[in-house]
Structure formats: structure tokens, C-alpha cells
Backbone as a ProteinNet text record, in pm:
[ID]
protein_1_A
[PRIMARY]
MSVFYRKYQNKNKQSVVYGKWFARAVTIGKTIDLDELAKHMSEHNTPYSKGAIKGVLTDMIGCVRELMLEGKAVKLEGLAIFSAGIKTKKNGAPTSADFSTTKHIDSVYMRARATGEFTRQELTKAGNVTELPKNFTDYEESGSNGGNQPSNGGGQSAPISSDDPGEGD
[TERTIARY]
1867.3	1985.2	2037.5	2167.2	2227.5	2349.3	2380.8	2505.3	2594.9	2711.1	2800.8	2903.5	2940.8	3041.1	3135	3248.8	3343.8	3366.6	3394.1	3422.6	3573.7	3604.6	3745	3756.3	3873.5	3902.9	3987.2	3948.6	4026.7	4160.9	4269.7	4400	4477.1	4414.6	4482	4480.8	4597.6	4606.2	4572.6	4577.4	4540.7	4390.8	4313.3	4171.8	4094.7	3983.6	3901.6	3824.9	3818.7	3753.1	3849.9	3975	4078	4025.4	4045.3	4008.6	3866.5	3781	3640.1	3631	3520.4	3495.5	3386.8	3405.1	3317.1	3294.7	3190.1	3166.9	3210.4	3262.7	3306.7	3239.7	3171.8	3103.8	3213.2	3187.5	3281.2	3202.2	3270.7	3212.1	3252.9	3170.7	3208.6	3202.3	3280.5	3284.8	3357.6	3369	3443.2	3350	3412.8	3341.4	3269.5	3144.7	3064.9	3105	3147	3191.5	3068.2	3084.4	2977.2	2914.3	2998	2950.2	2857.5	2897.1	2819.1	2695.6	2698	2581.5	2480.8	2527.1	2435	2371.1	2444.8	2388.3	2283.4	2318	2226.4	2092.1	2107.1	1990.4	1907.5	1972.4	1896.2	1816	1853.8	1785.7	1666.4	1630.8	1525.8	1406.5	1343	1222.5	1222.2	1332.7	1336.1	1350.2	1289.8	1308.4	1440.4	1527.3	1655.3	1762.6	1848.5	1958.3	2072.1	2159.2	2278.1	2355	2372	2448.9	2385.1	2253	2185.5	2193.6	2175.2	2191.3	2330.9	2431.6	2568.2	2600	2550.8	2573	2520.4	2392	2329.3	2408.4	2450.9	2524.2	2657.9	2725.2	2856.3	2844	2742.2	2718.6	2685.8	2604.3	2566.9	2689.6	2771.6	2896.4	2981.7	2998.6	3081.9	3011.9	2881.2	2807.5	2812.4	2796.2	2799.3	2937.5	3040.6	3179.1	3198.7	3154.5	3171.4	3100.2	2974.7	2898	2957.9	3008.6	3075.3	3198.1	3274.4	3393.7	3359	3236.5	3190	3133.9	3142.9	3097.7	2946.7	2883.8	2742.5	2724.6	2613.9	2575.7	2475.7	2481.6	2393.2	2320.2	2183.6	2103.1	2044	2073.4	2009.5	1911.4	1787.1	1683.7	1685.2	1679.2	1679.9	1818.1	1918.1	2059.7	2142.8	2181	2269.1	2276.5	2323	2361.7	2509.9	2561.1	2707.3	2759.9	2870.8	2932.7	3080.8	3154.6	3299.2	3321.5	3418.5	3460.9	3612.3	3657.5	3802.6	3858.8	3971.7	4045.4	4160.9	4157.7	4265	4359.6	4476.1	4582.4	4526.8	4572.6	4521.9	4548.2	4661.5	4696.8	4640.7	4598.7	4537.9	4639.8	4589.8	4674.6	4650	4755.1	4736.9	4636.1	4631	4540.5	4481.1	4375	4314	4412.8	4487.8	4588.1	4699.4	4727.7	4833	4788.3	4654.8	4599.8	4642.5	4689.5	4734	4680.9	4619.2	4565.7	4673.6	4791	4902.6	4955.3	4956.6	5010.3	4910	4780.4	4684.3	4573.5	4565.6	4464.5	4539.2	4494.8	4552.3	4490.6	4359.8	4296.2	4153.6	4100.2	3957.8	3900.5	3785.2	3730.6	3576.6	3517.3	3373.9	3302.6	3199.4	3110.2	2981.9	2921.2	2792.1	2708.4	2599.1	2504.5	2378.9	2338.3	2225.6	2102	2004.6	1875.9	1760.3	1644.4	1525.9	1526.2	1496.4	1494.3	1631.4	1732.7	1870.2	1943.4	1868.8	1927.4	1974.8	2062.4	2111.9	1991	1900.1	1786.5	1700.9	1672.4	1596.3	1674.9	1802.5	1878.8	1888.4	1897	1903.1	1772.7	1657.6	1531.3	1517.4	1558.3	1536	1650.7	1761.3	1883.9	1883.6	1957	1982.3	2131.3	2192.3	2335.8	2368.7	2472.4	2511.2	2660.8	2701.5	2845.1	2891.5	3004.1	3065.2	3127.5	3111.7	3183.1	3332.1	3401.8	3544	3617.6	3571.5	3642.2	3597.9	3511.2	3463	3574.8	3595.1	3692.8	3628.3	3533.5	3462.8	3351.8	3263	3158.3	3222.6	3162.9	3201.7	3125.9	3195.5	3134.6	3004.7	2997.3	2882.8	2750.6	2757.2	2636.6	2577.2	2637	2587.6	2624.6	2547.3	2575.3	2667.7	2778.2	2875.8	2993.5	3070.4	3200.1	3192.4	3226.8	3243.2	3131.7	3019.8	2912.7	2833.3	2810.2	2743.5	2593.9	2541.4	2399.7	2341.9	2214.5	2158.8	2218.8	2271.1	2330.5	2478.4	2537.5	2681.5	2731.9	2653.2	2696.9	2576.7	2604.6	2490.3	2425.1	2288.3	2216.3	2105.9	2093.8	1990.3	1953	1828.2	1793.9	1875.5	1902.3	1976.7	1885.9	1934.1	1854.7	1894.5	1796.9	1824.5	1881.1	1886.3	1947.4	2101.9	2153.8	2296.9	2369.8	2475.8	2550.3	2627.5	2654.8	2726.4	2868.3	2932.2	3068.2	3159.5	3278.6	3376.3	3423.5	3343.3	3388.8	3370.1
3525.6	3484.9	3358.5	3346.6	3230.6	3181.7	3056.5	2997.7	2997.9	3066.4	3077.2	2965.7	2929.8	2818.3	2848.7	2780	2772.4	2626.8	2597.7	2459.3	2432.6	2310.3	2270.3	2128.4	2093.9	1961.1	1887.5	1757.7	1673.6	1640.1	1678.7	1654.8	1550.8	1483.3	1375.2	1244.5	1208.4	1093	961.5	959.9	842.6	826.6	928.3	929.5	856.9	788.5	721.4	819.8	948.5	1046	1149.4	1105.3	1188.4	1244.8	1376.4	1440.7	1489.5	1445.9	1484.2	1626.2	1692.5	1831.3	1832.6	1926.7	1940.5	2090.1	2117.4	2252.8	2266.6	2384.5	2417.9	2546.3	2550.8	2674.4	2777.5	2903.6	3010.4	3119.3	3180.5	3294.1	3419.8	3517.8	3646.3	3758.8	3855.8	3968.9	3935.3	4032.6	4007.2	3934.2	3868.5	3794.7	3900.2	3869.4	3965	3938.3	4040.8	4024.4	4050.5	4039.4	4051.2	4188.2	4290.2	4428.1	4447.1	4393.8	4409.1	4323.1	4204.8	4120.7	4192.2	4249.7	4321.1	4441.4	4515.9	4619.5	4571.4	4463.1	4401.9	4360.9	4292.5	4252.4	4375.7	4481.3	4593	4665.4	4638.1	4698.3	4613.4	4510.2	4417.7	4433	4551.6	4574.9	4530.9	4562.9	4530.4	4654.2	4655.4	4772.7	4782.8	4677.7	4676.2	4742.8	4809.1	4880.2	4783.7	4828.9	4752.1	4713.1	4810.8	4782.7	4680.3	4683.9	4583.4	4446.4	4436.2	4309.7	4255.9	4345.3	4297.7	4248	4313.2	4267.6	4133.3	4105.6	3974.1	3868.4	3897.8	3802.8	3773.1	3871.8	3854.4	3765.3	3790.4	3705.4	3559.6	3550.7	3417.3	3337.4	3402.4	3335.2	3285.4	3367.6	3326.1	3213	3212.7	3106.4	2974.9	2983.4	2865.4	2802.6	2877.7	2830.3	2764.9	2828.3	2776.5	2642.9	2633	2514.5	2399.8	2433.9	2331.5	2273.1	2363.9	2318.8	2237.9	2246.1	2164.4	2028.5	2008.7	1883.4	1882.8	1995.3	2003	2037.6	2003.9	2043	2156.4	2260.2	2372.2	2382.2	2378	2382.5	2521.8	2582.3	2707.2	2671.4	2649.7	2601.2	2686.6	2608.1	2668.7	2704.3	2678.5	2704.5	2579.6	2545	2430.2	2382.3	2266.7	2210.9	2219.8	2293.9	2312.9	2221.8	2149.4	2067.3	2051.8	1998.7	1984.6	1848.3	1845.2	1716.7	1700.3	1579.2	1547.8	1482.9	1529.3	1469.8	1387.5	1259.5	1170.3	1139.2	1088.6	1052	935.3	922	818.3	679.6	654.6	512.3	474.4	567.6	530.8	466.7	413.6	343.7	193.2	112.4	-33.5	-94.6	-35.7	-85.9	28.7	9.9	114.3	166	78.3	113.6	200.8	185.5	266.3	400.6	428.7	550.3	666.4	774.5	893.8	1018.9	1107.1	1225.3	1307.5	1313.1	1395.3	1324.9	1191.7	1124.9	1098.6	1082.6	1035.2	1128.8	1246.5	1349.2	1462.9	1489.5	1602.2	1731.8	1740.8	1871.7	1852.3	1961.9	1965.6	2078.1	2052.2	2149.5	2164.8	2257.8	2282.9	2211.7	2140.2	2073.7	2156.8	2166.6	2232.1	2144.2	2097	2013.6	2094.7	2110.4	2190	2139.6	2230.2	2198.1	2273.1	2230.5	2295.3	2309.2	2431.1	2456.6	2485.6	2464.8	2486.7	2360	2252.8	2123.3	2119	2024.3	2005.5	1983.3	1899.4	1871.4	1991.1	2073.4	2195.1	2298	2314.8	2410.1	2368.1	2236.7	2182.8	2214.8	2198.1	2225	2372.7	2458.8	2602.8	2673.5	2607.4	2675.2	2696.2	2794.6	2829.7	2845.4	2779.3	2791.7	2870.9	2949.2	3033	3023.8	2995.9	2996.9	3143.1	3169.6	3299.2	3319	3436.1	3460.3	3450.4	3408.8	3390.7	3517.6	3631.9	3756.8	3817.1	3744.1	3796.6	3790	3896.1	3899.4	3908.2	4000.1	4010.5	4112	4115.7	4215.2	4354	4453.5	4590.8	4633.4	4713.4	4756.6	4835.3	4914.6	5000.7	4927.2	4803.8	4726.6	4756.2	4848.2	4874.1	4758.2	4733.8	4620.9	4653.4	4722.9	4753.5	4662.3	4651.4	4586.5	4438.9	4406.3	4268.7	4199.8	4270.1	4208.9	4108.6	3984.4	3889	3928.2	3897.9	3919.8	3791.3	3784.9	3664.6	3634.5	3730.2	3708.8	3672.6	3681.2	3663.8	3521.3	3425.4	3287.5	3194.9	3068.7	2975.8	2969	2972.9	2967.9	2867.5	2784.3	2681.9	2640	2594.1	2537.5	2410.9	2376.6	2260.9	2140.8	2036.5	1915.6	1821	1761.2	1660.5	1537.4	1522.8	1407.1	1425	1547	1570.8	1481.3	1411.6	1330	1412.2	1538.6	1624.8	1585.8	1525.3	1489.4	1606	1598.3	1701.5	1765.9	1810.3	1877	1789.4
-465	-395.2	-457.1	-458.2	-522.3	-434.8	-456.8	-406.2	-533.2	-524.4	-639.1	-641	-761.8	-770.4	-887.5	-881.4	-992.8	-1019.8	-1145.4	-1184.7	-1163.5	-1131.5	-1120.1	-1164.8	-1208.2	-1255	-1156.1	-1132	-1040.6	-1113.1	-1056.8	-1114.3	-1038.3	-943.5	-865.6	-950.6	-1003.3	-1090.5	-1018.5	-885.3	-805.4	-788.3	-818.1	-796.3	-903.1	-868	-964.8	-1050.8	-1009.5	-1088.2	-1144.8	-1171	-1226.5	-1362.2	-1382.1	-1503.9	-1508.2	-1416.8	-1416	-1359.8	-1395.2	-1351.4	-1243.4	-1147.4	-1034.8	-1005.3	-926.7	-881.8	-735.6	-706.8	-566.4	-533.9	-421.8	-374.8	-345.4	-378.1	-349.5	-274.1	-179.8	-113	-185.7	-184.4	-253.9	-156.2	-186.4	-88.9	33.5	121.1	244.2	347.2	438	542.3	631.4	664	742.9	891.3	958.7	1096.2	1186	1317.1	1415.1	1411.1	1396.4	1385.2	1262.3	1149.8	1027.8	1034.1	1097.6	1117.6	1205.5	1312.2	1405.1	1327	1246.9	1167.8	1069	1000.5	902.4	975	1088.9	1163.4	1208.3	1252.5	1301.4	1194	1066.9	951.9	903	976.9	937.2	1026.8	1026.3	1101.9	1248.8	1316.7	1457.6	1540.8	1663.5	1746.7	1817.8	1794.9	1868	1784.7	1854.2	1788.4	1755	1667.3	1633.2	1759.1	1846.4	1967.6	2061.4	2074.3	2157.5	2092.8	1966.3	1896.7	1905.5	1885.2	1895.1	2035.9	2135.9	2272.3	2301.2	2254.4	2270.6	2194.9	2069.6	1989.9	2051.9	2104.7	2165.7	2288.1	2368.2	2481.6	2445.7	2336.2	2291.8	2245.9	2166.3	2123.1	2235.8	2338.5	2453.6	2523.9	2541.4	2608.9	2527.7	2397.6	2311.8	2328	2319.1	2331.3	2465.1	2573.1	2709.3	2724.4	2674.6	2688.2	2604.5	2486.7	2407.1	2477.8	2539.3	2611.8	2736.8	2781	2888.8	2842.7	2708.6	2649.5	2609.5	2613.2	2579.8	2431.2	2373.7	2240.5	2254.9	2167.9	2173.1	2044.4	2049.9	1930.3	1914.3	1798.9	1760.3	1652.5	1689.3	1598	1463.1	1356.5	1228.9	1176.1	1254.6	1210.1	1224.2	1343.3	1365.8	1506.1	1523.1	1657.5	1665.1	1759.5	1770	1883	1851.9	1952.9	1921.3	2020	1995.9	1929.6	1841.6	1775.9	1807.9	1791.8	1813.5	1686.5	1647.5	1533.5	1595.7	1571.8	1622	1513.6	1552.8	1461	1377.1	1253.2	1157.4	1206.3	1266.6	1299.1	1431.1	1518.4	1643.7	1737.7	1844	1945.5	1933.4	1953.8	1937.8	2039.7	2157	2259.6	2336	2409.1	2493.7	2594.8	2654.4	2758.6	2697.1	2570.3	2503.8	2460	2459.3	2409.3	2503.7	2444.8	2520.3	2445.4	2516.4	2456.4	2387.6	2443	2385	2261.6	2255.4	2137.3	2033.7	2066.1	1969.5	1927.4	1995.7	1956.7	1888.4	1763.5	1687.9	1730.9	1739.2	1767.4	1812.9	1870.1	1901.5	1816.7	1763.6	1666.9	1689.3	1626.6	1637.5	1521.8	1565	1466.2	1460.2	1341.7	1324.6	1231.3	1289.2	1206.7	1184.6	1059.6	1022.7	1090.9	1121.6	1182.2	1111.6	1137.8	1085.8	934.5	888.5	744.3	686.3	766.1	724.2	688.2	673.5	644.1	499.6	465.2	329.5	237.9	277.7	192.5	160	262	242.5	157.6	184.2	108.3	-40.1	-64.5	-200.6	-273.5	-205.6	-265.1	-295.1	-204.3	-217.9	-291.8	-297.8	-351.1	-498.8	-538.7	-671.2	-691.5	-788.4	-800.5	-926.5	-919.8	-1034.1	-1050.5	-1167.9	-1200.9	-1211.7	-1141.5	-1148.8	-1286.5	-1345.1	-1474.2	-1454.1	-1559.2	-1548.1	-1508.4	-1546.9	-1516.6	-1378.1	-1307	-1177.9	-1073.7	-1001.6	-897.8	-761	-746	-615.7	-625.7	-528.8	-523.8	-501.2	-559.6	-523.8	-399.8	-316.6	-191.2	-213.1	-321.7	-342.2	-360.6	-410.1	-429.7	-563.9	-643	-774.9	-862.4	-969.5	-1054.7	-1170.6	-1131.4	-1236.1	-1222.7	-1329.8	-1323.1	-1285.7	-1168.5	-1132.2	-1059.7	-1044.2	-969.9	-1057.8	-1007.2	-1091.5	-1107.7	-1218.6	-1241.5	-1303.6	-1324.3	-1389.3	-1527.3	-1596.6	-1728.5	-1719.8	-1604.8	-1591.8	-1593.7	-1567.6	-1567.4	-1571.9	-1568.2	-1571.6	-1433.6	-1434	-1303.5	-1318.2	-1215.1	-1218.4	-1080.4	-1063.3	-931.7	-908.7	-785.3	-752.9	-768.2	-836.8	-846.1	-735.2	-671.8	-567.6	-628	-761.6	-824.1	-834.3	-811.9	-824.7	-727.7	-769.6	-680.2	-580.5	-607.6	-507.7	-489.7	-587.3	-571.5	-592.5	-540	-565.3	-436.2	-349.3	-226.1	-106.8
[MASK]
+++++++++++++++++++++++++++++++++++++++++++++++++++++++++++++++++++++++++++++++++++++++++++++++++++++++++++++++++++++++++++++++++++++++++++++++++++++++++++++++++++++++++

């Protein structure tokens, strides 16, 4: 398993790292939806059907959302702690009395902080990064290694070094 990346050059002339090259993680293939996740999970030596798994996941998603909107954080051990975050306007309010939610809050969003073995440090230790070949467009649905599917010979692949500064994204 690999984390795939493409190289890109910083073209922001105002940046102190203008002209330097960085890696950006890319996802490949289509996004896996809840139905496909439930099917995938049901194929991993479980006595539960895809339907039962999907039902539990659907209920979990609704409950996590509800609890977050109540101001609670929800920890799924080994994955993340989910909580609500707030994005405020850059300039803020001049005083506490002048602060208005309608004038000074841009949005509410979901935060996810990694937990357990899913932390940045652990992923960096266990991770393997592979550069996608220039001609790569996407995975083929069939899963055969023809055409566009990356293989170990398709790009540069290396374990992630914890020395990497991780600049760029």
C-alpha cells in the first residue's frame, strides 16, 4: 500500500519558497461511498452482512453529527476525534462587545484529529510514498494491472523519512 503523490512547483512570487518543488498527496480512483465501505468491510472475515454494517455505519454517522452539533467531541479510537471548529473573519471584532456571530463567523466545520495508530507520527513511520507516473490518469475499475494502474516500477517509491520537513501542503 502506498500514499501517492505528484510533484508541484511553488509559483507564488511572494513566497520565500518560490520556485521550490514539493509533493502533494493525490487520491486515486473514485471516492468510496458508504455502500462500498460496508461491502468492503463485509468481505473481511466478518459474520455481518453488508446491509447490517451499512446500517450501523449510517446510524453512527448521524449520531457523530448530532453529538458534534451539541458541542461534544467524539473519539473513534484508532481513527480520529471529531469535533466542530469555527472559522472567524480575519480581522475579528475590535472589542468583545462588538463581536457578532453573523458579522464575525464565516463557517462551522468538522475537525478530525488522528488518534491511536492513525497519528501523523505512526503513519509517517509505516507509510510508503510513490510518485504517480506522468501518464497516470486513474485506477481501472477491473483492478487488473493494465494501462493506468501504478505498480512498483511506475514511479519513485520510498518509505517516508521522519526527517522530511513536510513543507508544501
